[in-house]
XYZ file of C-alpha atoms in Angstrom:
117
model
C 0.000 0.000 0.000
C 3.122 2.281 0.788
C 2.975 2.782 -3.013
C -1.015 3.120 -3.947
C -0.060 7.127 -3.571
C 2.931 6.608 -6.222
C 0.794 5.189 -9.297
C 1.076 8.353 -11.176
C 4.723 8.227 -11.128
C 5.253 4.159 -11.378
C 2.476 3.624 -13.887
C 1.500 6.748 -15.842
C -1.250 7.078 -18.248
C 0.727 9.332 -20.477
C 4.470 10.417 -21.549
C 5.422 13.459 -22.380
C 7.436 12.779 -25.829
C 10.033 15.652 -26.952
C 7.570 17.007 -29.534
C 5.663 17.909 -26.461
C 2.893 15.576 -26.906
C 1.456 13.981 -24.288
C 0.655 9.816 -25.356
C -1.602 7.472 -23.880
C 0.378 4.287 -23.031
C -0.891 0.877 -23.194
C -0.742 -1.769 -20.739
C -2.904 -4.105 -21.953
C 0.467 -6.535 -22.871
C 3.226 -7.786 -21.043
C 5.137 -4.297 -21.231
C 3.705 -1.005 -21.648
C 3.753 -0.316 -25.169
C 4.104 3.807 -26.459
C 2.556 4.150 -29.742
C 4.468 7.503 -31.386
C 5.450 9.069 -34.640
C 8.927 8.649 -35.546
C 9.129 12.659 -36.208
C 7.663 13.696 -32.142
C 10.320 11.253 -31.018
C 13.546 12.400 -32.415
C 15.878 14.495 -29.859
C 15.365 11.528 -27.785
C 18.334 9.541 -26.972
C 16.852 6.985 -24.276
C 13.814 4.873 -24.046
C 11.700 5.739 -21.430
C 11.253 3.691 -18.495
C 8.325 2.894 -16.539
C 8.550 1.193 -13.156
C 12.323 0.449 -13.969
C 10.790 -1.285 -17.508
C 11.857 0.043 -20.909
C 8.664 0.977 -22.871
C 8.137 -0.863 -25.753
C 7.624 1.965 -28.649
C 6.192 1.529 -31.413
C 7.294 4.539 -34.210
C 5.050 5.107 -36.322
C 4.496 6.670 -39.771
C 3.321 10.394 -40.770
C -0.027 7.950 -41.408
C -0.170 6.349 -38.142
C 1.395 2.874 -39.311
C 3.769 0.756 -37.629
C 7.196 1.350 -38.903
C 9.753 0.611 -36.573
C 9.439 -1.298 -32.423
C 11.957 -1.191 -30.536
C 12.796 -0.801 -26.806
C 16.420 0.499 -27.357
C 15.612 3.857 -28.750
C 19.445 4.457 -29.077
C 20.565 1.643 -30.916
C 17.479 1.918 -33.383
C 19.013 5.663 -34.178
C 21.805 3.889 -35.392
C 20.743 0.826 -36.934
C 17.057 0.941 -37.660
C 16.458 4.327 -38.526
C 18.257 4.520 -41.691
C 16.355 1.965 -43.694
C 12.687 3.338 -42.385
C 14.595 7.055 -43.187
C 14.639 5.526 -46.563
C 11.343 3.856 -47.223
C 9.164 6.651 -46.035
C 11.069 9.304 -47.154
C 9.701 8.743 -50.991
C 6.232 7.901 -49.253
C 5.923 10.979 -46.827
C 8.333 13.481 -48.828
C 6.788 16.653 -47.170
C 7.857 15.342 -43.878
C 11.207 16.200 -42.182
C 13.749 12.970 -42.019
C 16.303 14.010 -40.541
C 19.691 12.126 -41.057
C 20.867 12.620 -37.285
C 17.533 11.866 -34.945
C 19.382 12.437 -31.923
C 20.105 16.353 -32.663
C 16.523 16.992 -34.995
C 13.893 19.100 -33.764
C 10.798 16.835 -32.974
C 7.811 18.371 -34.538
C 4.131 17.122 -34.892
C 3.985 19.174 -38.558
C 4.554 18.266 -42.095
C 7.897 19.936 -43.464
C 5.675 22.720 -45.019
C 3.945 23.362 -41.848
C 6.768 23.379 -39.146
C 9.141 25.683 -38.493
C 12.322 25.873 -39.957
C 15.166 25.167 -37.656
């Protein structure tokens, strides 16, 4: 019971992603699972962590379709990221892909609609 007044902070409904979005996570699986765009999660460097448990994100496309999961955010800069850089890049071309993640500006906006950095 010591930690029924800590739920908020062990289990929280929603993360705060570096776009500035707040997203619902799921916990209906094993792990809670963060369903975000690729583009509101770049700038981020580590997966989050809930209850001492990486999340489980799933990065999604401009469209809202799985693209990449992962649960090691910085390895998937490095070794994922360039081939779905690639593939949606000719299917979302007025979206920002960035070649280094780690240093873009997140953004919720199409490359026409964001600002320019």
């Amino acid at each position: 019971w010591p930690r029924a007044g800590r739920i908020d902070e062990l289990a929280p409904e929603r993360i705060t992603v570096p776009s500035g979005s707040r997203i619902a996570l799921d916990y209906s699986g094993d792990r809670p699972v963060l369903p975000v765009r690729v583009q509101e999660a770049f700038g981020w460097t580590a997966t989050p962590r809930v209850a001492g448990v990486p999340v489980l994100l799933h990065l999604l496309s401009p469209a809202g379709r799985p693209a990449a999961v992962t649960d090691d955010l910085d390895s998937f800069w490095d070794t994922g990221y360039p081939q779905v850089r690639a593939e949606l890049r000719g299917r979302y071309p007025k979206h920002h892909w960035p070649e280094d993640p780690r240093s873009a500006t997140p953004t919720r906006r199409t490359g026409r609609n964001r600002p320019q950095e």
